[in-house]
Amino acid sequence: MDEFDFIDWIRGQTETDPDRVAVGPGDDCAVLAGGVLITTDQCADGVHFVLAECGGERAGYKVMARGLSDIAAMGGEPTAAVATVALPRGTGDEGARAIYHGLRRAGDAFGCPVVGGDVAAWDHPLLLTVTMLGRPAGEAPLLRSGARPGDAVCVTGALGGSLASGKHLEFTPRVREGIQLARDWPTHAMIDISDGLAADLGHLCRAGGVGAHLTAGAIPISPAAERAADPLAAAMGDGEDYELLFALPTPAAERLLASQPLGTPVSRIGTIVPGEAIELLDAAGGVTPVPPRGFRHHT
Amino acid sequence: MDEFDFIDWIRGQTETDPDRVAVGPGDDCAVLAGGVLITTDQCADGVHFVLAECGGERAGYKVMARGLSDIAAMGGEPTAAVATVALPRGTGDEGARAIYHGLRRAGDAFGCPVVGGDVAAWDHPLLLTVTMLGRPAGEAPLLRSGARPGDAVCVTGALGGSLASGKHLEFTPRVREGIQLARDWPTHAMIDISDGLAADLGHLCRAGGVGAHLTAGAIPISPAAERAADPLAAAMGDGEDYELLFALPTPAAERLLASQPLGTPVSRIGTIVPGEAIELLDAAGGVTPVPPRGFRHHT
């Protein structure tokens, strides 16, 4: 059973009591009654970072920034976090403090305190978890499921090459952008790009019961992805961009693109369509189906 | 740096903004503005359980029950939990599901849903984390810090031998008892016994700036501790009892002991005194100082 199957299975097991849980497992955060957003995530040495190369400070930063990115994807303001550290026995004081400083560097950038945690020593690699709480910046949290045919599909920033360039360790979670999209724009649906554009657009389309047409030439390709053998495939398939992917009515998207108010550049990459197919259209008129689970990323 | 030092150090680093965080790191839960209780905890194979002996279901139960016990210690009602699973590569479907069933068994017993989580495969032992949210059952959460000289010191259940008997894998978190103590009794301070009676009474006394006199003959010794070489030392020092230790005015304690309304037996084991010393008084008039950090438990 892989990670996706297991999470799908858990979702099927969970009966949501709407008096307590407004949105259960399956979005970037769960939403509790009263509007509390909650998300949890883990980062392990050898899986999500290589401690010997990046150091504890950047490892701590990364796990906290991933939690912040999930809050951003709901159009939320982060309010507080808790963390656990499974620390390889023999890690010195400085090593332990570096992890905490990394957690704090990410949290402090968005006014999000670390209010509790747990530390345990063991004889295995470093494993960090962060649980992040938030509250919707707009009237309601932005879910994955609200996209409608005719909506413009947009992304922040540029995509691909995050693992190659080291961006996955030092990205800025798009919290400020997510808050603006929730508060000031009629955004219908949003997700952060962690599995890769193709995969996360797949999540957004399945959640909304819609398809999408993407324009190959409109996809913003990062400098690191430009250096890949197939830059477009890197931008479509690489994971860990931590940019926002969202859908909003086309007239609003046109105003957003013209005014670019978010601080981070926004690109329109396509349009939501009826059905369930996701297709990539190139300038020569070619149509490439984008597999429903996208270009899955394997490290 | 050991776990206690690191947590103390983190506490010193955290400036608490009282508009967002009512109680920061250092109690059983943090308390956010609006009264949300939050706690996070981890359980690792080889540290907190031995997976080959107990199986995934009991491992999942344990980590969830520990979170519930922290909510109980604040006089809280659990509201929702999220979990992470770092799963040894090659764990089959059944193994993964067993963990989730264990999480659910503990949560379902107290109406606490698992609303989200993260699963990642890796080449190292199973590591589980749970973050638990709750809300105060009484007017305010019960902190460690409210004990006053003259208060009776009480515990639920019987102490010691939890690791030897397997109780540490199958304990019932004292959620219902904690709710009653918060709602129906003038409880001043409470903590759950995870580090051992001596150590956790030390935490409670230091938080309140008080000392305590314990009566050796009044300490409820579990059947498993009775089989130890020194039963009293086992009851005082063994960790992972997950019983509640609390202080309340002596007249109220006398009513509580006479009526035993909690469902779990309550024993009075001593009295809060001025100063900072914790002393154990035996029937022969002997006085044994209880070291401030207690009989620290090493596995």
Coordinates of C-alpha atoms in Angstrom, one line a residue:
Chain A
M1 CA 0.0 0.0 0.0
D2 CA 1.6 3.3 -0.9
E3 CA 1.0 6.6 0.8
F4 CA -1.8 7.7 -1.5
D5 CA -3.7 4.5 -1.2
F6 CA -3.4 4.6 2.6
I7 CA -4.6 8.2 2.9
D8 CA -7.6 7.3 0.6
W9 CA -8.3 4.3 2.8
I10 CA -8.2 6.5 5.9
R11 CA -10.6 8.9 4.3
G12 CA -13.0 6.1 3.6
Q13 CA -12.9 5.1 7.3
T14 CA -13.6 8.5 8.7
E15 CA -17.2 9.4 9.3
T16 CA -17.2 13.2 9.7
D17 CA -19.5 14.6 12.3
P18 CA -20.4 18.0 10.9
D19 CA -20.9 19.5 14.3
R20 CA -17.2 18.9 15.1
V21 CA -15.5 18.6 11.7
A22 CA -16.4 20.9 8.8
V23 CA -13.8 19.4 6.4
G24 CA -12.2 16.0 7.1
P25 CA -9.1 14.4 5.7
G26 CA -8.3 15.0 2.0
D27 CA -7.7 18.7 1.7
D28 CA -4.5 20.6 2.5
C29 CA -5.9 21.1 6.1
A30 CA -8.8 19.7 8.0
V31 CA -11.3 22.3 9.1
L32 CA -12.8 22.0 12.6
A33 CA -16.1 23.4 13.8
G34 CA -15.4 27.1 14.6
G35 CA -13.1 27.4 11.5
V36 CA -9.8 26.1 13.0
L37 CA -7.5 24.9 10.3
I38 CA -5.2 22.0 11.2
T39 CA -2.5 20.2 9.2
T40 CA 0.3 17.8 10.2
D41 CA 3.5 16.8 8.3
Q42 CA 6.7 15.0 8.8
C43 CA 10.2 15.4 7.3
A44 CA 12.8 12.6 7.7
D45 CA 16.6 12.6 7.1
G46 CA 17.2 10.6 3.9
V47 CA 13.7 11.1 2.6
H48 CA 12.9 14.8 2.7
F49 CA 16.4 16.2 3.4
V50 CA 19.9 15.0 3.8
L51 CA 21.0 16.2 7.2
A52 CA 24.7 15.8 6.6
E53 CA 24.3 18.2 3.6
C54 CA 21.8 20.7 4.8
G55 CA 22.2 20.8 8.5
G56 CA 19.5 20.9 11.3
E57 CA 18.6 24.5 10.8
R58 CA 17.4 24.1 7.3
A59 CA 15.7 20.8 8.2
G60 CA 13.7 22.6 10.9
Y61 CA 12.9 25.4 8.5
K62 CA 11.7 23.0 5.8
V63 CA 9.2 21.1 8.0
M64 CA 7.8 24.3 9.4
A65 CA 7.5 25.9 6.0
R66 CA 5.6 22.9 4.6
G67 CA 3.0 23.3 7.3
L68 CA 2.8 27.0 6.6
S69 CA 2.3 26.2 2.9
D70 CA -0.6 23.9 3.7
I71 CA -2.2 26.8 5.7
A72 CA -1.5 29.1 2.7
A73 CA -3.3 26.7 0.4
M74 CA -6.5 27.1 2.4
G75 CA -6.3 30.9 2.3
G76 CA -5.4 30.8 6.0
E77 CA -3.5 32.8 8.5
P78 CA -1.2 30.6 10.6
T79 CA -1.8 30.9 14.3
A80 CA 0.4 28.4 16.2
A81 CA 2.5 25.3 15.7
V82 CA 3.7 22.3 17.7
A83 CA 6.7 20.1 16.7
T84 CA 8.2 16.8 17.6
V85 CA 11.9 15.9 17.2
A86 CA 13.2 12.3 17.1
L87 CA 16.8 13.1 17.6
P88 CA 19.7 10.8 16.8
R89 CA 21.4 9.9 20.1
G90 CA 24.6 11.9 20.4
T91 CA 23.3 15.0 18.7
G92 CA 25.0 17.8 20.7
D93 CA 23.4 20.9 22.1
E94 CA 24.2 23.0 19.1
G95 CA 22.6 20.5 16.7
A96 CA 19.4 20.4 18.7
R97 CA 19.3 24.1 19.0
A98 CA 19.9 24.5 15.2
I99 CA 16.7 22.5 14.5
Y100 CA 14.7 24.8 16.8
H101 CA 16.2 27.9 15.2
G102 CA 15.1 26.6 11.8
L103 CA 11.5 26.0 13.0
R104 CA 11.5 29.5 14.5
R105 CA 13.0 31.2 11.4
A106 CA 10.0 29.9 9.3
G107 CA 7.4 30.6 12.0
D108 CA 8.7 34.1 12.9
A109 CA 8.5 35.2 9.2
F110 CA 4.7 34.8 9.5
G111 CA 4.1 35.6 13.2
C112 CA 3.5 31.9 14.0
P113 CA 4.8 30.8 17.4
V114 CA 5.9 27.3 18.3
V115 CA 3.8 26.7 21.4
G116 CA 4.8 23.1 22.4
G117 CA 6.6 20.0 21.4
D118 CA 8.2 16.8 22.3
V119 CA 11.9 15.7 22.0
A120 CA 13.0 12.0 22.2
A121 CA 16.5 10.6 21.6
W122 CA 16.8 7.4 19.5
D123 CA 19.4 5.5 17.5
H124 CA 17.9 6.3 14.1
P125 CA 17.9 9.3 11.7
L126 CA 16.4 12.6 12.5
L127 CA 12.6 12.8 12.0
L128 CA 10.7 16.1 12.5
T129 CA 7.0 16.7 12.6
V130 CA 5.0 19.9 12.7
T131 CA 1.3 20.4 13.3
M132 CA 0.2 23.8 12.2
L133 CA -3.0 25.6 13.1
G134 CA -4.6 28.5 11.3
R135 CA -7.8 30.4 10.7
P136 CA -9.4 31.4 7.4
A137 CA -8.3 34.9 6.2
G138 CA -11.5 35.2 4.1
E139 CA -15.0 34.3 5.0
A140 CA -14.4 30.6 4.6
P141 CA -11.4 28.4 3.9
L142 CA -10.5 27.8 0.3
L143 CA -10.9 24.2 -0.5
R144 CA -9.6 22.1 -3.4
S145 CA -13.1 21.4 -4.6
G146 CA -14.6 24.7 -5.8
A147 CA -13.3 25.0 -9.4
R148 CA -16.0 25.5 -12.1
P149 CA -15.8 25.2 -15.9
G150 CA -14.6 28.5 -17.4
D151 CA -12.4 29.4 -14.4
A152 CA -8.9 30.4 -15.2
V153 CA -6.2 28.1 -13.8
C154 CA -3.3 30.1 -12.3
V155 CA -0.1 29.5 -10.4
T156 CA 2.3 31.7 -8.3
G157 CA 6.0 31.7 -9.1
A158 CA 7.9 29.4 -11.4
L159 CA 7.8 25.6 -11.4
G160 CA 10.2 22.6 -11.5
G161 CA 13.7 21.8 -10.4
S162 CA 13.1 22.4 -6.7
L163 CA 15.1 19.4 -5.6
A164 CA 17.9 20.2 -8.0
S165 CA 18.2 23.8 -7.0
G166 CA 17.7 23.4 -3.3
K167 CA 14.5 25.5 -3.3
H168 CA 12.8 22.7 -1.4
L169 CA 14.9 23.6 1.6
E170 CA 14.6 27.4 1.4
F171 CA 11.2 28.2 -0.3
T172 CA 9.1 31.0 1.1
P173 CA 5.6 29.6 1.8
R174 CA 3.0 31.6 0.0
V175 CA 1.1 32.6 3.1
R176 CA 0.8 36.3 2.2
E177 CA -0.3 35.4 -1.4
G178 CA -2.9 32.9 -0.1
I179 CA -4.3 35.4 2.4
Q180 CA -4.8 38.0 -0.4
L181 CA -6.4 35.4 -2.7
A182 CA -8.8 34.4 0.0
R183 CA -9.6 38.0 1.2
D184 CA -9.5 40.1 -1.9
W185 CA -10.2 37.8 -4.9
P186 CA -13.1 35.5 -5.8
T187 CA -10.9 32.4 -5.7
H188 CA -12.9 29.2 -6.1
A189 CA -10.3 26.5 -5.3
M190 CA -6.7 26.3 -4.2
I191 CA -4.0 23.8 -3.4
D192 CA -0.2 24.1 -2.9
I193 CA 2.0 22.3 -5.4
S194 CA 3.9 19.7 -3.4
D195 CA 3.5 16.6 -5.5
G196 CA 4.1 18.4 -8.8
L197 CA 1.8 20.6 -11.0
A198 CA 0.3 17.6 -12.9
A199 CA -0.4 15.6 -9.8
D200 CA -1.8 18.6 -7.8
L201 CA -3.9 19.8 -10.6
G202 CA -5.2 16.2 -10.7
H203 CA -6.2 16.6 -7.0
L204 CA -7.9 19.9 -7.6
C205 CA -9.8 18.6 -10.7
R206 CA -10.9 15.4 -9.0
A207 CA -12.1 17.3 -5.9
G208 CA -14.1 19.6 -8.1
G209 CA -15.4 17.0 -10.6
V210 CA -13.9 19.0 -13.4
G211 CA -11.2 18.8 -16.1
A212 CA -8.6 21.3 -17.3
H213 CA -6.9 22.4 -20.5
L214 CA -3.4 23.7 -19.9
T215 CA -1.4 25.8 -22.4
A216 CA 2.1 24.3 -22.6
G217 CA 3.7 27.7 -23.5
A218 CA 2.1 29.4 -20.5
I219 CA 3.6 27.2 -17.8
P220 CA 6.2 29.2 -15.9
I221 CA 9.4 27.2 -15.9
S222 CA 12.0 27.9 -13.2
P223 CA 15.6 28.5 -14.1
A224 CA 16.5 25.2 -12.5
A225 CA 13.9 23.3 -14.6
E226 CA 15.2 25.1 -17.8
R227 CA 18.5 23.2 -17.2
A228 CA 16.7 19.8 -17.1
A229 CA 16.7 17.5 -20.1
D230 CA 13.0 18.3 -20.6
P231 CA 12.2 21.6 -18.9
L232 CA 8.4 21.3 -19.5
A233 CA 8.3 17.8 -18.0
A234 CA 10.3 19.1 -15.0
A235 CA 7.9 22.0 -14.5
M236 CA 4.9 19.6 -14.9
G237 CA 6.2 16.7 -12.9
D238 CA 8.8 17.8 -10.3
G239 CA 7.5 17.9 -6.7
E240 CA 8.1 20.4 -3.9
D241 CA 7.5 23.7 -5.7
Y242 CA 5.3 24.9 -2.8
E243 CA 3.7 27.4 -5.1
L244 CA -0.1 28.0 -5.1
L245 CA -2.3 26.6 -7.8
F246 CA -5.8 28.1 -7.9
A247 CA -8.9 28.6 -10.0
L248 CA -10.9 31.8 -10.2
P249 CA -13.4 33.4 -12.7
T250 CA -11.6 34.4 -15.9
P251 CA -12.5 38.2 -15.6
A252 CA -11.1 38.3 -12.1
A253 CA -8.0 36.4 -13.3
E254 CA -7.5 39.0 -16.1
R255 CA -7.5 41.8 -13.5
L256 CA -5.2 39.8 -11.2
L257 CA -2.7 39.3 -14.1
A258 CA -2.8 42.9 -15.2
S259 CA -2.3 44.3 -11.7
Q260 CA -0.1 41.5 -10.2
P261 CA -0.8 42.6 -6.6
L262 CA 0.4 39.5 -4.8
G263 CA 4.2 40.3 -4.5
T264 CA 4.9 37.0 -6.3
P265 CA 4.2 36.9 -10.1
V266 CA 1.0 35.0 -11.1
S267 CA 0.7 33.2 -14.4
R268 CA -2.5 31.9 -16.0
I269 CA -1.7 28.4 -17.3
G270 CA -5.1 27.2 -18.5
T271 CA -8.8 26.9 -18.1
I272 CA -11.1 24.6 -16.1
V273 CA -13.4 22.5 -18.4
P274 CA -16.3 20.1 -17.9
G275 CA -15.5 16.4 -17.7
E276 CA -12.5 14.9 -16.0
A277 CA -9.7 15.0 -18.5
I278 CA -6.7 17.1 -18.0
E279 CA -5.0 17.9 -21.3
L280 CA -1.9 19.9 -22.3
L281 CA -2.2 21.9 -25.5
D282 CA 0.9 22.9 -27.4
A283 CA 1.4 25.7 -29.9
A284 CA 1.3 23.3 -32.9
G285 CA -2.1 22.1 -31.9
G286 CA -0.9 18.9 -30.2
V287 CA -2.9 17.5 -27.3
T288 CA -1.2 15.4 -24.6
P289 CA -3.3 13.8 -21.9
V290 CA -2.0 14.5 -18.4
P291 CA -2.4 11.2 -16.4
P292 CA -4.8 11.6 -13.5
R293 CA -2.1 11.0 -10.9
G294 CA 0.4 13.1 -12.9
F295 CA 4.0 12.7 -13.2
R296 CA 4.6 11.0 -9.9
H297 CA 7.7 12.0 -8.2
H298 CA 10.0 9.3 -6.8
T299 CA 13.1 10.0 -4.8
Chain B
M1 CA 21.6 18.0 26.2
D2 CA 18.8 15.7 27.4
E3 CA 15.2 16.0 26.7
F4 CA 14.4 18.0 29.9
D5 CA 17.2 20.5 29.3
F6 CA 16.2 21.0 25.7
I7 CA 12.5 21.7 26.6
D8 CA 13.6 24.1 29.3
W9 CA 15.8 25.8 26.8
I10 CA 13.0 26.1 24.2
R11 CA 10.7 27.5 26.9
G12 CA 13.3 30.2 27.5
Q13 CA 13.4 31.1 23.8
T14 CA 9.6 31.5 23.5
E15 CA 8.2 34.9 24.0
T16 CA 4.5 34.3 24.6
D17 CA 2.2 36.8 23.0
P18 CA -0.8 36.8 25.4
D19 CA -3.2 37.8 22.6
R20 CA -2.5 34.5 20.8
V21 CA -1.1 32.1 23.4
A22 CA -2.6 32.0 26.9
V23 CA -0.2 29.2 28.1
G24 CA 3.0 28.4 26.3
P25 CA 5.3 25.4 26.4
G26 CA 5.7 23.7 29.8
D27 CA 2.3 22.4 30.8
D28 CA 0.7 19.2 29.6
C29 CA -0.9 21.2 26.8
A30 CA -0.4 24.7 25.4
V31 CA -3.5 26.9 25.6
L32 CA -4.2 29.2 22.7
A33 CA -6.3 32.3 22.7
G34 CA -9.9 31.2 22.7
G35 CA -9.2 28.3 24.9
V36 CA -8.0 25.7 22.4
L37 CA -5.8 23.1 24.1
I38 CA -3.0 21.5 22.0
T39 CA -0.4 18.9 22.7
T40 CA 1.9 16.8 20.5
D41 CA 3.7 13.5 21.3
Q42 CA 5.6 10.8 19.6
C43 CA 6.1 7.1 20.1
A44 CA 8.9 5.2 18.4
D45 CA 9.6 1.5 18.0
G46 CA 12.3 0.5 20.3
V47 CA 11.8 3.5 22.6
H48 CA 8.1 3.6 23.6
F49 CA 7.0 0.2 22.4
V50 CA 8.5 -2.9 20.7
L51 CA 6.6 -3.4 17.5
A52 CA 7.5 -7.0 17.1
E53 CA 6.0 -7.8 20.5
C54 CA 3.0 -5.5 20.7
G55 CA 1.9 -5.1 17.0
G56 CA 0.9 -1.9 15.2
E57 CA -2.6 -1.8 16.6
R58 CA -1.4 -1.3 20.2
A59 CA 1.3 1.1 19.1
G60 CA -1.3 3.2 17.5
Y61 CA -3.5 3.0 20.5
K62 CA -0.6 4.0 22.8
V63 CA 0.4 7.2 21.0
M64 CA -3.3 8.4 20.7
A65 CA -4.0 7.5 24.4
R66 CA -0.9 9.5 25.5
G67 CA -2.3 12.6 23.7
L68 CA -5.7 12.0 25.3
S69 CA -4.0 11.8 28.7
D70 CA -2.4 15.2 28.2
I71 CA -5.8 16.7 27.4
A72 CA -7.2 14.9 30.5
A73 CA -4.5 16.5 32.6
M74 CA -5.8 20.0 31.7
G75 CA -9.3 19.0 32.6
G76 CA -10.1 19.1 28.9
E77 CA -12.5 17.4 26.4
P78 CA -10.6 16.1 23.4
T79 CA -12.0 17.5 20.1
A80 CA -9.8 16.2 17.3
A81 CA -6.5 14.7 16.5
V82 CA -4.0 14.4 13.6
A83 CA -1.4 11.8 13.2
T84 CA 1.8 11.1 11.3
V85 CA 3.2 7.6 10.5
A86 CA 6.8 7.0 9.4
L87 CA 6.3 3.5 8.2
P88 CA 9.1 0.9 7.7
R89 CA 9.3 0.2 4.0
G90 CA 7.7 -3.2 3.2
T91 CA 5.0 -2.9 5.9
G92 CA 2.0 -4.5 4.2
D93 CA -1.5 -3.2 4.0
E94 CA -2.6 -5.0 7.1
G95 CA 0.2 -3.6 9.2
A96 CA -0.6 0.0 8.1
R97 CA -4.3 -0.5 8.8
A98 CA -3.6 -2.0 12.2
I99 CA -1.9 1.2 13.3
Y100 CA -4.8 3.3 12.1
H101 CA -7.3 1.0 13.9
G102 CA -5.3 1.5 17.1
L103 CA -5.5 5.2 16.8
R104 CA -9.2 5.0 16.2
R105 CA -9.8 2.6 19.1
A106 CA -8.4 5.2 21.5
G107 CA -10.1 8.1 19.8
D108 CA -13.5 6.5 19.5
A109 CA -13.6 5.7 23.2
F110 CA -13.7 9.5 23.8
G111 CA -15.5 10.7 20.7
C112 CA -12.2 12.1 19.3
P113 CA -11.9 11.9 15.5
V114 CA -8.7 11.6 13.5
V115 CA -9.1 14.4 11.0
G116 CA -5.9 14.3 9.1
G117 CA -2.5 12.9 8.9
D118 CA 0.6 12.1 6.9
V119 CA 2.2 8.8 6.0
A120 CA 5.7 8.3 4.7
A121 CA 7.7 5.1 4.0
W122 CA 11.3 4.9 5.1
D123 CA 14.0 2.3 5.9
H124 CA 13.9 2.8 9.7
P125 CA 11.7 1.8 12.6
L126 CA 8.1 2.9 13.0
L127 CA 7.6 6.3 14.4
L128 CA 4.1 7.7 15.2
T129 CA 3.1 11.1 16.3
V130 CA -0.3 12.5 17.4
T131 CA -1.3 16.1 17.9
M132 CA -4.4 16.3 20.0
L133 CA -6.7 19.3 20.4
G134 CA -9.2 19.9 23.2
R135 CA -11.2 22.5 25.0
P136 CA -11.5 23.1 28.8
A137 CA -14.4 21.2 30.4
G138 CA -14.5 23.7 33.2
E139 CA -14.3 27.5 33.2
A140 CA -10.6 27.4 32.5
P141 CA -8.0 24.7 31.9
L142 CA -6.4 23.1 34.9
L143 CA -2.7 24.0 35.0
R144 CA 0.2 22.5 36.9
S145 CA 0.8 25.7 38.7
G146 CA -2.2 26.3 41.0
A147 CA -1.4 24.1 44.1
R148 CA -1.6 26.0 47.4
P149 CA -0.3 25.1 50.9
G150 CA -2.9 23.0 52.7
D151 CA -4.3 21.4 49.5
A152 CA -4.6 17.7 49.5
V153 CA -2.5 15.8 47.0
C154 CA -4.5 13.0 45.3
V155 CA -4.1 10.5 42.6
T156 CA -6.4 8.3 40.5
G157 CA -5.8 4.5 40.3
A158 CA -2.7 2.6 41.4
L159 CA 0.9 3.4 40.6
G160 CA 4.0 1.6 39.4
G161 CA 4.9 -1.4 37.2
S162 CA 3.3 0.0 34.1
L163 CA 6.1 -1.2 31.8
A164 CA 6.4 -4.6 33.5
S165 CA 2.6 -5.3 33.3
G166 CA 2.0 -3.9 29.9
K167 CA -0.3 -1.2 31.2
H168 CA 1.7 1.4 29.3
L169 CA 0.2 -0.1 26.1
E170 CA -3.4 -0.5 27.2
F171 CA -4.1 2.2 29.8
T172 CA -7.4 4.0 29.7
P173 CA -6.6 7.8 29.6
R174 CA -8.4 9.5 32.5
V175 CA -10.4 11.8 30.3
R176 CA -13.7 11.3 32.1
E177 CA -12.1 11.7 35.5
G178 CA -10.3 14.9 34.3
I179 CA -13.5 16.4 33.0
Q180 CA -15.2 15.8 36.4
L181 CA -12.3 17.2 38.3
A182 CA -12.4 20.4 36.2
R183 CA -16.2 20.8 36.1
D184 CA -17.5 19.5 39.5
W185 CA -14.6 20.0 41.9
P186 CA -12.5 23.0 43.0
T187 CA -9.3 21.4 41.6
H188 CA -6.3 23.8 41.9
A189 CA -3.6 22.0 39.8
M190 CA -3.3 18.8 37.8
I191 CA -0.8 16.8 35.8
D192 CA -0.7 13.3 34.4
I193 CA 1.8 10.8 35.7
S194 CA 4.0 10.0 32.7
D195 CA 7.5 10.5 34.2
G196 CA 6.6 8.8 37.5
L197 CA 4.9 10.1 40.7
A198 CA 8.1 11.6 42.2
A199 CA 9.1 13.4 39.0
D200 CA 5.6 14.6 38.1
L201 CA 4.9 15.8 41.7
G202 CA 8.2 17.7 41.3
H203 CA 6.8 19.3 38.1
L204 CA 3.6 20.3 39.9
C205 CA 5.4 21.7 43.0
R206 CA 7.9 23.7 41.0
A207 CA 5.2 25.1 38.8
G208 CA 3.3 26.2 41.9
G209 CA 6.3 27.3 44.0
V210 CA 5.3 24.9 46.7
G211 CA 6.5 21.7 48.4
A212 CA 4.7 18.5 49.5
H213 CA 4.6 16.0 52.3
L214 CA 3.7 12.5 51.1
T215 CA 2.5 9.7 53.4
A216 CA 4.3 6.5 52.3
G217 CA 1.5 4.2 53.5
A218 CA -1.1 6.1 51.5
I219 CA 0.5 5.7 48.1
P220 CA -1.6 3.2 46.0
I221 CA 0.7 0.5 44.8
S222 CA -0.4 -1.4 41.7
P223 CA -0.3 -5.3 41.7
A224 CA 2.6 -5.1 39.2
A225 CA 4.6 -2.8 41.5
E226 CA 3.9 -5.1 44.5
R227 CA 5.9 -7.8 42.6
A228 CA 8.9 -5.5 42.3
A229 CA 11.9 -5.7 44.6
D230 CA 10.9 -2.4 46.2
P231 CA 7.2 -1.8 45.6
L232 CA 7.1 1.7 47.1
A233 CA 10.1 2.8 45.0
A234 CA 8.3 1.3 41.9
A235 CA 5.2 3.3 42.7
M236 CA 7.2 6.5 43.3
G237 CA 9.6 6.1 40.4
D238 CA 8.2 4.1 37.5
G239 CA 7.0 6.1 34.6
E240 CA 4.0 5.7 32.3
D241 CA 1.2 5.3 34.9
Y242 CA -1.0 7.8 33.0
E243 CA -3.0 8.4 36.1
L244 CA -4.0 11.9 37.3
L245 CA -2.1 13.7 40.1
F246 CA -4.0 16.7 41.4
A247 CA -4.3 19.2 44.3
L248 CA -7.5 20.5 45.7
P249 CA -8.6 22.0 49.1
T250 CA -8.6 19.4 51.8
P251 CA -12.3 19.7 52.7
A252 CA -13.2 19.1 49.0
A253 CA -10.8 16.2 48.9
E254 CA -12.5 14.6 51.9
R255 CA -15.8 14.8 50.2
L256 CA -14.3 13.4 47.0
L257 CA -12.7 10.5 48.9
A258 CA -15.9 9.7 50.8
S259 CA -18.1 9.8 47.6
Q260 CA -15.6 8.4 45.0
P261 CA -17.6 9.7 42.1
L262 CA -15.0 9.5 39.4
G263 CA -15.4 5.9 38.3
T264 CA -11.7 5.3 39.1
P265 CA -10.7 5.2 42.8
V266 CA -9.0 8.3 44.2
S267 CA -6.4 8.2 46.9
R268 CA -5.1 11.1 49.0
I269 CA -1.3 10.7 49.2
G270 CA -0.2 13.8 51.0
T271 CA -0.5 17.6 51.5
I272 CA 0.9 20.6 49.8
V273 CA 3.2 22.7 52.1
P274 CA 5.1 26.0 51.8
G275 CA 8.7 25.9 50.6
E276 CA 10.0 23.7 47.8
A277 CA 10.9 20.4 49.5
I278 CA 9.1 17.2 48.7
E279 CA 9.4 14.7 51.6
L280 CA 8.1 11.2 52.1
L281 CA 7.0 10.4 55.6
D282 CA 6.8 6.8 56.8
A283 CA 4.8 5.3 59.7
A284 CA 7.9 5.1 61.9
G285 CA 8.4 8.9 61.7
G286 CA 11.2 8.7 59.1
V287 CA 11.5 11.5 56.5
T288 CA 13.0 10.8 53.1
P289 CA 13.7 13.7 50.7
V290 CA 12.3 13.1 47.2
P291 CA 14.8 14.5 44.8
P292 CA 13.5 17.4 42.8
R293 CA 13.7 15.5 39.5
G294 CA 12.4 12.4 41.1
F295 CA 13.4 8.9 40.4
R296 CA 14.1 9.5 36.8
H297 CA 13.0 6.7 34.6
H298 CA 15.5 5.4 32.0
T299 CA 14.6 2.7 29.4

